[in-house]
Amino acid sequence: MDAIDCKILEILQQDAMVPVATLAEKVGLSSTPCWRRVRKLEDEGLISRRVALVNRRKANVPMTVFVGVKAPRHEAEWLDGFRAMIADVPEIVEAWRLTGETDYLLRIVVPDVDTYDAVYQRMIKKLEFSDMSASIAMEELKFTTAIPTKYIPTK
């Protein structure tokens, strides 16, 4: 990794569809060496995948609900069931295991409160929870999928 690789990552995090020729021009390389660097970043797993970000409002899922989950017990069997449950609920777009009083945090996207309630009902039918606490997001102040590149060790 060097400064050019970091710049490539910064640009691709903003627009993964940027043509190689444009990317090369922005980082001061010709197309072939730039393309090789991108392939190397992919092969090394630093670029794990390229995706399209869908506008939630236009996709009719404007509401974000953050749900804090407390497990009834800390056993592998319950965790396996939880993993299976979150995999089967497409409205759950993120799931995190945490330290502290809340065991898991879910980010759920839905059209409205009634739909969230239906998702909630499906979840509690599939698995036992000690507690589930939901917070509806009122305003998105910042959202990015880009990570800072300044911490990547470079030559």
PDB file of C-alpha atoms in Angstrom:
ATOM      1  CA  MET A   1       0.000   0.000   0.000  1.00  0.00           C
ATOM      2  CA  ASP A   2       1.106   3.498  -0.801  1.00  0.00           C
ATOM      3  CA  ALA A   3      -0.471   6.940  -1.135  1.00  0.00           C
ATOM      4  CA  ILE A   4      -1.701   6.148  -4.668  1.00  0.00           C
ATOM      5  CA  ASP A   5      -3.495   3.003  -3.437  1.00  0.00           C
ATOM      6  CA  CYS A   6      -5.147   5.060  -0.682  1.00  0.00           C
ATOM      7  CA  LYS A   7      -6.282   7.649  -3.225  1.00  0.00           C
ATOM      8  CA  ILE A   8      -7.681   4.867  -5.432  1.00  0.00           C
ATOM      9  CA  LEU A   9      -9.656   3.568  -2.434  1.00  0.00           C
ATOM     10  CA  GLU A  10     -10.974   7.043  -1.605  1.00  0.00           C
ATOM     11  CA  ILE A  11     -12.205   7.555  -5.161  1.00  0.00           C
ATOM     12  CA  LEU A  12     -13.745   4.086  -5.501  1.00  0.00           C
ATOM     13  CA  GLN A  13     -15.551   4.478  -2.172  1.00  0.00           C
ATOM     14  CA  GLN A  14     -17.301   7.523  -3.620  1.00  0.00           C
ATOM     15  CA  ASP A  15     -18.029   5.940  -7.022  1.00  0.00           C
ATOM     16  CA  ALA A  16     -17.153   2.300  -7.677  1.00  0.00           C
ATOM     17  CA  MET A  17     -18.257   2.685 -11.306  1.00  0.00           C
ATOM     18  CA  VAL A  18     -15.681   5.337 -12.207  1.00  0.00           C
ATOM     19  CA  PRO A  19     -13.971   4.304 -15.459  1.00  0.00           C
ATOM     20  CA  VAL A  20     -10.390   3.071 -15.059  1.00  0.00           C
ATOM     21  CA  ALA A  21      -9.139   5.798 -17.400  1.00  0.00           C
ATOM     22  CA  THR A  22     -10.720   8.499 -15.214  1.00  0.00           C
ATOM     23  CA  LEU A  23      -9.444   6.840 -12.035  1.00  0.00           C
ATOM     24  CA  ALA A  24      -5.944   6.593 -13.515  1.00  0.00           C
ATOM     25  CA  GLU A  25      -5.977  10.266 -14.478  1.00  0.00           C
ATOM     26  CA  LYS A  26      -7.067  11.309 -10.979  1.00  0.00           C
ATOM     27  CA  VAL A  27      -4.228   9.367  -9.316  1.00  0.00           C
ATOM     28  CA  GLY A  28      -1.554  10.184 -11.886  1.00  0.00           C
ATOM     29  CA  LEU A  29      -1.128   6.779 -13.525  1.00  0.00           C
ATOM     30  CA  SER A  30      -1.817   5.301 -16.919  1.00  0.00           C
ATOM     31  CA  SER A  31      -4.800   2.942 -17.219  1.00  0.00           C
ATOM     32  CA  THR A  32      -3.015  -0.426 -17.124  1.00  0.00           C
ATOM     33  CA  PRO A  33      -0.975   0.152 -13.921  1.00  0.00           C
ATOM     34  CA  CYS A  34      -4.052   1.670 -12.283  1.00  0.00           C
ATOM     35  CA  TRP A  35      -6.181  -1.334 -13.244  1.00  0.00           C
ATOM     36  CA  ARG A  36      -3.466  -3.659 -11.835  1.00  0.00           C
ATOM     37  CA  ARG A  37      -3.528  -1.785  -8.532  1.00  0.00           C
ATOM     38  CA  VAL A  38      -7.313  -2.079  -8.317  1.00  0.00           C
ATOM     39  CA  ARG A  39      -7.100  -5.831  -9.051  1.00  0.00           C
ATOM     40  CA  LYS A  40      -4.404  -6.212  -6.367  1.00  0.00           C
ATOM     41  CA  LEU A  41      -6.591  -4.365  -3.820  1.00  0.00           C
ATOM     42  CA  GLU A  42      -9.435  -6.750  -4.694  1.00  0.00           C
ATOM     43  CA  ASP A  43      -7.214  -9.858  -4.608  1.00  0.00           C
ATOM     44  CA  GLU A  44      -5.826  -8.856  -1.201  1.00  0.00           C
ATOM     45  CA  GLY A  45      -9.359  -8.371   0.126  1.00  0.00           C
ATOM     46  CA  LEU A  46      -8.997  -4.660   0.888  1.00  0.00           C
ATOM     47  CA  ILE A  47     -11.798  -4.086  -1.627  1.00  0.00           C
ATOM     48  CA  SER A  48     -14.216  -6.775  -0.505  1.00  0.00           C
ATOM     49  CA  ARG A  49     -16.970  -6.058  -3.053  1.00  0.00           C
ATOM     50  CA  ARG A  50     -18.553  -3.347  -5.166  1.00  0.00           C
ATOM     51  CA  VAL A  51     -22.225  -2.611  -4.665  1.00  0.00           C
ATOM     52  CA  ALA A  52     -24.960  -0.206  -5.710  1.00  0.00           C
ATOM     53  CA  LEU A  53     -26.395   1.977  -2.949  1.00  0.00           C
ATOM     54  CA  VAL A  54     -30.155   2.206  -3.322  1.00  0.00           C
ATOM     55  CA  ASN A  55     -32.058   5.355  -2.360  1.00  0.00           C
ATOM     56  CA  ARG A  56     -34.213   4.154   0.556  1.00  0.00           C
ATOM     57  CA  ARG A  57     -36.923   6.760   0.015  1.00  0.00           C
ATOM     58  CA  LYS A  58     -37.334   5.870  -3.646  1.00  0.00           C
ATOM     59  CA  ALA A  59     -37.354   2.189  -2.659  1.00  0.00           C
ATOM     60  CA  ASN A  60     -40.202   2.957  -0.187  1.00  0.00           C
ATOM     61  CA  VAL A  61     -38.247   2.108   2.973  1.00  0.00           C
ATOM     62  CA  PRO A  62     -37.636   5.604   4.365  1.00  0.00           C
ATOM     63  CA  MET A  63     -37.972   4.693   8.054  1.00  0.00           C
ATOM     64  CA  THR A  64     -34.939   3.499   9.992  1.00  0.00           C
ATOM     65  CA  VAL A  65     -35.483   1.752  13.306  1.00  0.00           C
ATOM     66  CA  PHE A  66     -32.601   0.918  15.625  1.00  0.00           C
ATOM     67  CA  VAL A  67     -33.404  -2.028  17.860  1.00  0.00           C
ATOM     68  CA  GLY A  68     -31.393  -2.904  20.934  1.00  0.00           C
ATOM     69  CA  VAL A  69     -31.664  -6.601  21.783  1.00  0.00           C
ATOM     70  CA  LYS A  70     -30.917  -8.345  25.057  1.00  0.00           C
ATOM     71  CA  ALA A  71     -30.434 -12.093  24.830  1.00  0.00           C
ATOM     72  CA  PRO A  72     -32.320 -14.232  27.347  1.00  0.00           C
ATOM     73  CA  ARG A  73     -29.207 -16.396  27.745  1.00  0.00           C
ATOM     74  CA  HIS A  74     -25.710 -16.476  26.340  1.00  0.00           C
ATOM     75  CA  GLU A  75     -25.585 -19.873  24.704  1.00  0.00           C
ATOM     76  CA  ALA A  76     -24.375 -21.026  21.296  1.00  0.00           C
ATOM     77  CA  GLU A  77     -27.802 -22.503  20.514  1.00  0.00           C
ATOM     78  CA  TRP A  78     -29.580 -19.170  21.052  1.00  0.00           C
ATOM     79  CA  LEU A  79     -26.921 -17.309  19.046  1.00  0.00           C
ATOM     80  CA  ASP A  80     -27.281 -19.766  16.166  1.00  0.00           C
ATOM     81  CA  GLY A  81     -31.039 -19.156  16.185  1.00  0.00           C
ATOM     82  CA  PHE A  82     -30.477 -15.406  16.286  1.00  0.00           C
ATOM     83  CA  ARG A  83     -28.074 -15.548  13.342  1.00  0.00           C
ATOM     84  CA  ALA A  84     -30.597 -17.607  11.360  1.00  0.00           C
ATOM     85  CA  MET A  85     -33.430 -15.222  12.259  1.00  0.00           C
ATOM     86  CA  ILE A  86     -31.583 -12.062  11.195  1.00  0.00           C
ATOM     87  CA  ALA A  87     -30.511 -13.750   7.949  1.00  0.00           C
ATOM     88  CA  ASP A  88     -34.180 -14.466   7.170  1.00  0.00           C
ATOM     89  CA  VAL A  89     -35.447 -10.917   7.779  1.00  0.00           C
ATOM     90  CA  PRO A  90     -34.525  -8.703   4.797  1.00  0.00           C
ATOM     91  CA  GLU A  91     -35.607  -5.548   6.627  1.00  0.00           C
ATOM     92  CA  ILE A  92     -32.664  -6.056   9.007  1.00  0.00           C
ATOM     93  CA  VAL A  93     -29.853  -4.419   7.059  1.00  0.00           C
ATOM     94  CA  GLU A  94     -27.248  -4.373   9.834  1.00  0.00           C
ATOM     95  CA  ALA A  95     -26.697  -6.411  12.978  1.00  0.00           C
ATOM     96  CA  TRP A  96     -23.960  -5.839  15.536  1.00  0.00           C
ATOM     97  CA  ARG A  97     -22.902  -7.727  18.670  1.00  0.00           C
ATOM     98  CA  LEU A  98     -22.013  -5.229  21.393  1.00  0.00           C
ATOM     99  CA  THR A  99     -20.394  -4.923  24.771  1.00  0.00           C
ATOM    100  CA  GLY A 100     -22.369  -3.383  27.613  1.00  0.00           C
ATOM    101  CA  GLU A 101     -25.982  -3.784  28.622  1.00  0.00           C
ATOM    102  CA  THR A 102     -27.352  -4.240  25.114  1.00  0.00           C
ATOM    103  CA  ASP A 103     -26.184  -7.463  23.493  1.00  0.00           C
ATOM    104  CA  TYR A 104     -27.060  -6.695  19.856  1.00  0.00           C
ATOM    105  CA  LEU A 105     -27.999  -3.676  17.798  1.00  0.00           C
ATOM    106  CA  LEU A 106     -30.107  -4.039  14.670  1.00  0.00           C
ATOM    107  CA  ARG A 107     -30.744  -1.468  11.976  1.00  0.00           C
ATOM    108  CA  ILE A 108     -34.070  -2.108  10.299  1.00  0.00           C
ATOM    109  CA  VAL A 109     -35.479  -0.247   7.296  1.00  0.00           C
ATOM    110  CA  VAL A 110     -39.226  -0.236   6.635  1.00  0.00           C
ATOM    111  CA  PRO A 111     -41.923   1.901   4.989  1.00  0.00           C
ATOM    112  CA  ASP A 112     -43.739   2.740   8.240  1.00  0.00           C
ATOM    113  CA  VAL A 113     -44.458   1.862  11.863  1.00  0.00           C
ATOM    114  CA  ASP A 114     -47.052  -0.769  10.946  1.00  0.00           C
ATOM    115  CA  THR A 115     -44.491  -2.601   8.852  1.00  0.00           C
ATOM    116  CA  TYR A 116     -41.944  -2.378  11.674  1.00  0.00           C
ATOM    117  CA  ASP A 117     -44.539  -3.912  13.993  1.00  0.00           C
ATOM    118  CA  ALA A 118     -45.038  -6.785  11.544  1.00  0.00           C
ATOM    119  CA  VAL A 119     -41.264  -7.347  11.447  1.00  0.00           C
ATOM    120  CA  TYR A 120     -41.166  -7.257  15.248  1.00  0.00           C
ATOM    121  CA  GLN A 121     -43.993  -9.822  15.440  1.00  0.00           C
ATOM    122  CA  ARG A 122     -42.138 -12.134  13.030  1.00  0.00           C
ATOM    123  CA  MET A 123     -38.982 -11.840  15.116  1.00  0.00           C
ATOM    124  CA  ILE A 124     -40.591 -12.674  18.442  1.00  0.00           C
ATOM    125  CA  LYS A 125     -42.387 -15.663  16.908  1.00  0.00           C
ATOM    126  CA  LYS A 126     -39.055 -17.100  15.807  1.00  0.00           C
ATOM    127  CA  LEU A 127     -36.958 -16.497  18.910  1.00  0.00           C
ATOM    128  CA  GLU A 128     -37.085 -15.626  22.589  1.00  0.00           C
ATOM    129  CA  PHE A 129     -35.682 -12.254  23.693  1.00  0.00           C
ATOM    130  CA  SER A 130     -35.039 -10.874  27.151  1.00  0.00           C
ATOM    131  CA  ASP A 131     -35.711  -7.342  25.892  1.00  0.00           C
ATOM    132  CA  MET A 132     -36.077  -5.435  22.633  1.00  0.00           C
ATOM    133  CA  SER A 133     -35.966  -1.661  22.641  1.00  0.00           C
ATOM    134  CA  ALA A 134     -36.691   0.259  19.426  1.00  0.00           C
ATOM    135  CA  SER A 135     -35.772   3.817  18.511  1.00  0.00           C
ATOM    136  CA  ILE A 136     -37.081   5.403  15.337  1.00  0.00           C
ATOM    137  CA  ALA A 137     -34.581   7.646  13.565  1.00  0.00           C
ATOM    138  CA  MET A 138     -35.978  11.135  13.054  1.00  0.00           C
ATOM    139  CA  GLU A 139     -33.263  12.520  10.781  1.00  0.00           C
ATOM    140  CA  GLU A 140     -30.224  11.101   9.041  1.00  0.00           C
ATOM    141  CA  LEU A 141     -27.384  13.466   9.904  1.00  0.00           C
ATOM    142  CA  LYS A 142     -24.601  11.472   8.281  1.00  0.00           C
ATOM    143  CA  PHE A 143     -24.489   8.275   6.291  1.00  0.00           C
ATOM    144  CA  THR A 144     -21.498   6.933   4.442  1.00  0.00           C
ATOM    145  CA  THR A 145     -20.103   3.574   3.508  1.00  0.00           C
ATOM    146  CA  ALA A 146     -16.629   5.081   3.047  1.00  0.00           C
ATOM    147  CA  ILE A 147     -14.010   4.341   5.668  1.00  0.00           C
ATOM    148  CA  PRO A 148     -11.068   6.643   6.399  1.00  0.00           C
ATOM    149  CA  THR A 149      -7.954   5.539   4.527  1.00  0.00           C
ATOM    150  CA  LYS A 150      -5.478   7.460   6.687  1.00  0.00           C
ATOM    151  CA  TYR A 151      -5.076   4.508   9.060  1.00  0.00           C
ATOM    152  CA  ILE A 152      -4.010   2.028   6.378  1.00  0.00           C
ATOM    153  CA  PRO A 153      -0.304   1.265   6.801  1.00  0.00           C
ATOM    154  CA  THR A 154       1.579   2.574   3.765  1.00  0.00           C
ATOM    155  CA  LYS A 155       5.112   2.334   2.465  1.00  0.00           C
TER     156      LYS A 155
END
